[in-house]
Coordinates of C-alpha atoms in Angstrom, one line a residue:
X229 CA -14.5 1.5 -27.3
X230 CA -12.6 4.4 -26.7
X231 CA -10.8 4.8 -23.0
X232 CA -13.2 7.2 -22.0
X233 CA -16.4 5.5 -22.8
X234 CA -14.9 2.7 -20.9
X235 CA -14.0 5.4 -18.1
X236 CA -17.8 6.5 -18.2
X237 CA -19.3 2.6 -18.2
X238 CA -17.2 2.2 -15.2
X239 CA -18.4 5.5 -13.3
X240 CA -21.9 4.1 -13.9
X241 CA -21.5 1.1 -11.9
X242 CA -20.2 2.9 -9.0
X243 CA -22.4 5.0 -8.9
X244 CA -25.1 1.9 -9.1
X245 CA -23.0 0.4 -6.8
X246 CA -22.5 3.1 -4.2
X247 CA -26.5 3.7 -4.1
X248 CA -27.5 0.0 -3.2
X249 CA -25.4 0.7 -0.3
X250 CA -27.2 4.4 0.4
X251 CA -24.2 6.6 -0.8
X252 CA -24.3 9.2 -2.9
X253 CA -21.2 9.2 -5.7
X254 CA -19.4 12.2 -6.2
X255 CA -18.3 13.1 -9.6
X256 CA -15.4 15.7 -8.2
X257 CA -14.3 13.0 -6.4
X258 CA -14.3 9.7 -8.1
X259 CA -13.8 10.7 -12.0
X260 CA -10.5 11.8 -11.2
X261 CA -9.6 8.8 -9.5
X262 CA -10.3 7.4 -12.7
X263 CA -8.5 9.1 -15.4
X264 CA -5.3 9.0 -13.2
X265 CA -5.2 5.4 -13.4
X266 CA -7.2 4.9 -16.6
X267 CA -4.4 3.4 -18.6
X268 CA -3.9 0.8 -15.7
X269 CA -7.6 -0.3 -15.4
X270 CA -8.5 -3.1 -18.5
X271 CA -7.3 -5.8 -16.9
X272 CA -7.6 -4.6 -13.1
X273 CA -9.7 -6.8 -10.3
X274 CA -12.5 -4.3 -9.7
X275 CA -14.2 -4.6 -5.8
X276 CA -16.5 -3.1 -4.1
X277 CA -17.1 -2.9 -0.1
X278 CA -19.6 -2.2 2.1
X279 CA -19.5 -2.4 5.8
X280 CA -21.1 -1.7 9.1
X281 CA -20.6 0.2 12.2
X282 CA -19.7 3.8 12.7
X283 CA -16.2 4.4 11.0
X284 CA -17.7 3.4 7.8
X285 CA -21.1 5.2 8.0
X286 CA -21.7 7.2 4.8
X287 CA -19.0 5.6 2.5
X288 CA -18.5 3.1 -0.2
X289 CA -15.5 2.3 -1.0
X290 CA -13.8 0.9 -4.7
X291 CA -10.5 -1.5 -4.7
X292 CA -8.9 -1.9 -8.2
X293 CA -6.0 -4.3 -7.8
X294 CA -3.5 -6.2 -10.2
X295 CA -2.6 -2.8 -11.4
X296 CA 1.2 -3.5 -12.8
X297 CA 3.6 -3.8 -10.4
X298 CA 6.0 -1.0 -11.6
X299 CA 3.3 1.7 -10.8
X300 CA 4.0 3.2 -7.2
X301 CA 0.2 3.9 -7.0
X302 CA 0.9 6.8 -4.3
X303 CA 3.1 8.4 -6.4
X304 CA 0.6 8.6 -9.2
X305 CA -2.1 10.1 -6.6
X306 CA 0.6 12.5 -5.8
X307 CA 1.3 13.7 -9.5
X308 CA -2.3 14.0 -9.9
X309 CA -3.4 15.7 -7.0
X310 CA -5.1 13.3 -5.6
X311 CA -3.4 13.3 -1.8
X312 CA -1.4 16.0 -0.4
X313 CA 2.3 15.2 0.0
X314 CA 3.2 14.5 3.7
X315 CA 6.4 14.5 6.2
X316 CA 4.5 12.0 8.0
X317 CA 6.3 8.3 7.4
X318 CA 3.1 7.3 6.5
X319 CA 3.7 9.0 3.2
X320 CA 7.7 7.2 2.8
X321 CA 6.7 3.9 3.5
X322 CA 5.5 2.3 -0.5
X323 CA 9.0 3.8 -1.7
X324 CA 10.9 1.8 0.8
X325 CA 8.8 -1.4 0.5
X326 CA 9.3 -1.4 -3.5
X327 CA 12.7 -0.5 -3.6
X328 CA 13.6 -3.3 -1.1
X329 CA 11.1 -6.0 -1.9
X330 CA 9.8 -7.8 -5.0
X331 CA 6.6 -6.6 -5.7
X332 CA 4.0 -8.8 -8.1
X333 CA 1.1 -6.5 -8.0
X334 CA -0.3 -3.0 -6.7
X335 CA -3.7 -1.6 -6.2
X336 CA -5.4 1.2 -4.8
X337 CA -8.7 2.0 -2.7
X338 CA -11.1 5.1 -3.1
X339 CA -14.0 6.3 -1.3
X340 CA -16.9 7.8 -3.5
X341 CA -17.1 10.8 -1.0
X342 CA -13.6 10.6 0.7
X343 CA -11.8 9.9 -2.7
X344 CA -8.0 8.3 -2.8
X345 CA -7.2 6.2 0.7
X346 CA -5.4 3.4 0.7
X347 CA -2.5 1.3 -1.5
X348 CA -1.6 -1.9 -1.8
X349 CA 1.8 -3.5 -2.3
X350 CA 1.0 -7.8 -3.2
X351 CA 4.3 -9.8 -2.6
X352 CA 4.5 -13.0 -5.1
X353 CA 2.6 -15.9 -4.1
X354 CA 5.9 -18.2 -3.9
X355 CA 7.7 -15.0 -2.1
X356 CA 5.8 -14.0 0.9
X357 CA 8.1 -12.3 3.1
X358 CA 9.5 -12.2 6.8
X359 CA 8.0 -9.6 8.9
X360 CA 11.2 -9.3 10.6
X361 CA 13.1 -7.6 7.4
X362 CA 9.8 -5.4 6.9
X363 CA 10.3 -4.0 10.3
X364 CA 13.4 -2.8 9.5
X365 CA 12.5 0.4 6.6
X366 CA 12.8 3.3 8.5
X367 CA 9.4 4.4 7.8
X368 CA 7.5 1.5 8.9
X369 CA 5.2 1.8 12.3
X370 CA 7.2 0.9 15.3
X371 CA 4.7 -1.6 16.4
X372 CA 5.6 -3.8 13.7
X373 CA 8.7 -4.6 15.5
X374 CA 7.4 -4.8 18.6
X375 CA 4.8 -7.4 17.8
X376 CA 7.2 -9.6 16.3
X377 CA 7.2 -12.0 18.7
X378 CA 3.4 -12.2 19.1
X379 CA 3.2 -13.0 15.1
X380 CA 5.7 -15.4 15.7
X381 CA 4.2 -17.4 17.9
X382 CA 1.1 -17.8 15.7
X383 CA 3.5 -18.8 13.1
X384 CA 2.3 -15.3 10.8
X385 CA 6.0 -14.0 10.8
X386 CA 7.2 -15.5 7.7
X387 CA 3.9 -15.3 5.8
X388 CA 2.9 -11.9 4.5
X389 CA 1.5 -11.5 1.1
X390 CA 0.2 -8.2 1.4
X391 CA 0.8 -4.8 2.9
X392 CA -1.7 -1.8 3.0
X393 CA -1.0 1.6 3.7
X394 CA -4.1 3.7 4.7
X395 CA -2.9 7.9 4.5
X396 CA -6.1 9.3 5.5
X397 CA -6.3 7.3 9.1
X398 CA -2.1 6.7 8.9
X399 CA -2.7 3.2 10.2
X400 CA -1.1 -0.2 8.0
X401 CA -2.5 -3.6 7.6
X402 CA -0.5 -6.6 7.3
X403 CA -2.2 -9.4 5.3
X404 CA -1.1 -13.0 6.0
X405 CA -0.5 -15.6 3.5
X406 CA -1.2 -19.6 4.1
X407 CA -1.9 -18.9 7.7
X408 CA -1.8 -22.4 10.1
X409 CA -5.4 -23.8 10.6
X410 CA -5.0 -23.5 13.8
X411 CA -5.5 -19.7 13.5
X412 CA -9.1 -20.1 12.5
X413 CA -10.0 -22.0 14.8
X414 CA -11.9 -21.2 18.0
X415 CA -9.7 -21.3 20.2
X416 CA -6.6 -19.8 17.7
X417 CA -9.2 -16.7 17.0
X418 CA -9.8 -16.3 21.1
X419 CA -6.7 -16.7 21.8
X420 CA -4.9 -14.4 19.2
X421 CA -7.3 -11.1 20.3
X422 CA -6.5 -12.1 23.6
X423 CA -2.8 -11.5 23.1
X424 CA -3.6 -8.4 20.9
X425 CA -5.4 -7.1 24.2
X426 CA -8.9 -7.3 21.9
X427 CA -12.1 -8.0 23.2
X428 CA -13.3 -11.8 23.3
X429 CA -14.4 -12.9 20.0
X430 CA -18.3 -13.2 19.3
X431 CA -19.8 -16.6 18.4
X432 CA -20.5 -15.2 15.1
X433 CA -16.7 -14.1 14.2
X434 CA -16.0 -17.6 15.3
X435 CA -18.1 -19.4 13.2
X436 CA -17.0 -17.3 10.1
X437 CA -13.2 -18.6 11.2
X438 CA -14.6 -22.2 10.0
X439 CA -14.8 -21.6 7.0
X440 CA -12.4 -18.2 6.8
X441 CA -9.0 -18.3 4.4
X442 CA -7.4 -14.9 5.6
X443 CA -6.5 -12.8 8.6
X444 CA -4.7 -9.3 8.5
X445 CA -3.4 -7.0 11.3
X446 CA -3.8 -3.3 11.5
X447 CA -1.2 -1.2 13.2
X448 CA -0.8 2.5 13.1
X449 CA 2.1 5.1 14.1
X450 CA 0.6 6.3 17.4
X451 CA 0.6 2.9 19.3
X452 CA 2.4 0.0 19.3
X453 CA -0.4 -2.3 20.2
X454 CA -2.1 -4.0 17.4
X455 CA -5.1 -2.1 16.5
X456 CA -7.3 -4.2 14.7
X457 CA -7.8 -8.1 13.8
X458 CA -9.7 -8.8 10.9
X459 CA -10.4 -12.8 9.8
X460 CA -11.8 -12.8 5.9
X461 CA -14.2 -15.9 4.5
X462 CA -14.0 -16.3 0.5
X463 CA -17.4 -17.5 -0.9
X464 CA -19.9 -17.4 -4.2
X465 CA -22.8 -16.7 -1.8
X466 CA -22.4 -14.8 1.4
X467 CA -26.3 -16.4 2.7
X468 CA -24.7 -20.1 3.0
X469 CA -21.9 -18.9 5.3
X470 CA -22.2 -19.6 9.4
X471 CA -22.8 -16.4 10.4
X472 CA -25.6 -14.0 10.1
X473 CA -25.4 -11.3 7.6
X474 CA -26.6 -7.7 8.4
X475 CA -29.6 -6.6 6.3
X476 CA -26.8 -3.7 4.7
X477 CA -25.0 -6.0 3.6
X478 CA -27.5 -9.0 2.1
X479 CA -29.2 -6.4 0.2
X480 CA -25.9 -5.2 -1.4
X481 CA -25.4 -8.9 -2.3
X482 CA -28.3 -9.2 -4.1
X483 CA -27.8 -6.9 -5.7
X484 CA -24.6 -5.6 -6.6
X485 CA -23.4 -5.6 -10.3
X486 CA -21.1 -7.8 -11.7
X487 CA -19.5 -8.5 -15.0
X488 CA -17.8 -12.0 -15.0
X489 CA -19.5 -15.1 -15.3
X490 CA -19.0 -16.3 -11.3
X491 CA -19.8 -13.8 -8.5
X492 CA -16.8 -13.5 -6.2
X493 CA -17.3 -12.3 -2.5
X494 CA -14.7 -11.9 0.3
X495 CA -16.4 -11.8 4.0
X496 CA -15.1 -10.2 6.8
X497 CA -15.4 -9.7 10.4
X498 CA -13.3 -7.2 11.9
X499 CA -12.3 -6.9 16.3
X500 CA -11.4 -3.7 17.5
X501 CA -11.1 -2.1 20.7
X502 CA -15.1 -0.9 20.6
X503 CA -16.3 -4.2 19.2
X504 CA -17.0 -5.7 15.9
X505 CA -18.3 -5.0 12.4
X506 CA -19.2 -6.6 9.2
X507 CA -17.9 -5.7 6.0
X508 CA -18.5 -7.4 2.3
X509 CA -16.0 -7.5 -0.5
X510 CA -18.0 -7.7 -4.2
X511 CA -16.1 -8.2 -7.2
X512 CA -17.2 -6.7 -10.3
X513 CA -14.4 -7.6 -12.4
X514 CA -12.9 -11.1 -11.3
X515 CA -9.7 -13.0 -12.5
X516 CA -9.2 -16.5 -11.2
X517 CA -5.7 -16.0 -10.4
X518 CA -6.9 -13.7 -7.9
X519 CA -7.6 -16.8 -5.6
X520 CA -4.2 -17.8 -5.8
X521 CA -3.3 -14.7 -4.4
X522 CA -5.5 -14.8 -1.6
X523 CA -5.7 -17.9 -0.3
X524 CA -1.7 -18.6 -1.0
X525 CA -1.5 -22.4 -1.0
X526 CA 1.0 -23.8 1.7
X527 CA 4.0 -24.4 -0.8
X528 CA 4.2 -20.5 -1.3

């Protein structure tokens, strides 16, 4: 099968994908997203989100990841005109972190109507790295330093796996790898938006940390408060987890496409300053040493 056939099967499952949710795919947009990293995609964990609340209304957004980790993924939206070149450090930032750090991975998110938003640098799973050393590139957001000690004292510091650069909103999220139990539970979850300056946690997101494997940080450029807490749940069926699932997102479970043997889904709860929302991470194209990488045993 020729690349482009395989290009075109693949623009047909967004676009399946993208209309469960109620979004309309845009060809302009999303084919070129496509062909730039074509020659990256054959063995690449394809994912699919869907999400409630108001800053995702009208989007569905597409996450290829274990895309080789000598590809600077901005760059390549750069050459291919896929995002505008920026003073902003926003746009500095993945140049820094993979000429400093060892990088085992990279990956990319798109929206089907807002087209090329985020990358993603993944850190090796025996590697993760201090947050302390990551505060110190030049472009990162000053709030990263200034939050040290709050990640500290939840014992995060040492522990991330994962960085994310959003361009369109300028903001960064900071994954952390073999978080302490203690995190998850109720009174770690209430506690840790407390410190943030979050509002309390709903009973839902804490039953969701019972069974949750993941928490990231969001910090942008503008503040240094953190912006966002998110606290992630991996499971093969979203309907057994604690938590009640919005109608959106059940119908997109039961039907979303998939083209491994085992369906994958990551849940997510996410406290901001205006509240919470839902969002729901299908994979379509699933590796098992994905797993690895996101639950990140304790001897990492």
């Amino acid at each position: 099968m020729s690349q482009n056939t395989e290009l075109e099967a693949l623009y047909s499952v967004i676009e399946e994908s993208a209309r469960l949710a109620g979004v309309a795919t845009s060809r302009d947009t999303v084919w070129p997203i496509l062909t730039a990293y074509g020659d990256t995609l054959a063995k690449a964990v394809i994912a699919f989100r869907v999400a409630t609340g108001e800053r995702n209304a009208g989007e569905f957004d597409c996450r290829f990841t274990l895309l080789p980790k000598e590809l600077d993924p901005y760059a390549a939206a750069l050459s291919h005109g896929l995002a505008a070149k920026t003073d902003h450090p926003v746009g500095s930032l993945i140049a820094e972190l993979h000429r400093d750090f060892p990088i085992d991975s990279t990956g990319i998110d798109f929206g089907v109507v807002g087209g090329f938003a985020k990358t993603w640098s993944f850190f090796p799973i025996d590697d993760l790295q201090p947050l302390s050393k990551l505060a110190q590139l030049p472009s990162m957001p000053p709030g990263v330093a200034a939050n040290l000690d709050f990640f500290t004292r939840y014992d995060l510091a040492d522990r991330v796996s994962l960085v994310g650069i959003d361009y369109p909103h300028k903001s960064l999220n900071l994954y952390f790898g073999a978080a302490p139990a203690d995190v998850f539970s109720a009174q770690g979850i209430t506690s840790i938006l407390r410190d943030a300056r979050l509002p309390e946690p709903s009973e839902r997101l804490l039953q969701l940390g019972a069974q949750a494997f993941g928490i990231y940080a969001t910090l942008s450029w503008e503040s240094e408060r953190v912006e966002r807490i998110t606290i992630a749940a991996m499971t093969s069926d979203p309907t057994t987890l604690p938590v009640r699932i919005e109608p959106k997102i059940e119908h997109f479970v039961k039907n979303a496409p998939y083209s491994t043997d085992d369906r994958q889904f990551v849940y997510a709860i996410t406290a901001t300053p205006k509240g919470e929302y839902h969002k729901l991470q299908s994979y379509y194209a699933w590796q098992s040493r994905v797993e690895n990488i996101l639950l990140v045993s304790d001897n990492g």
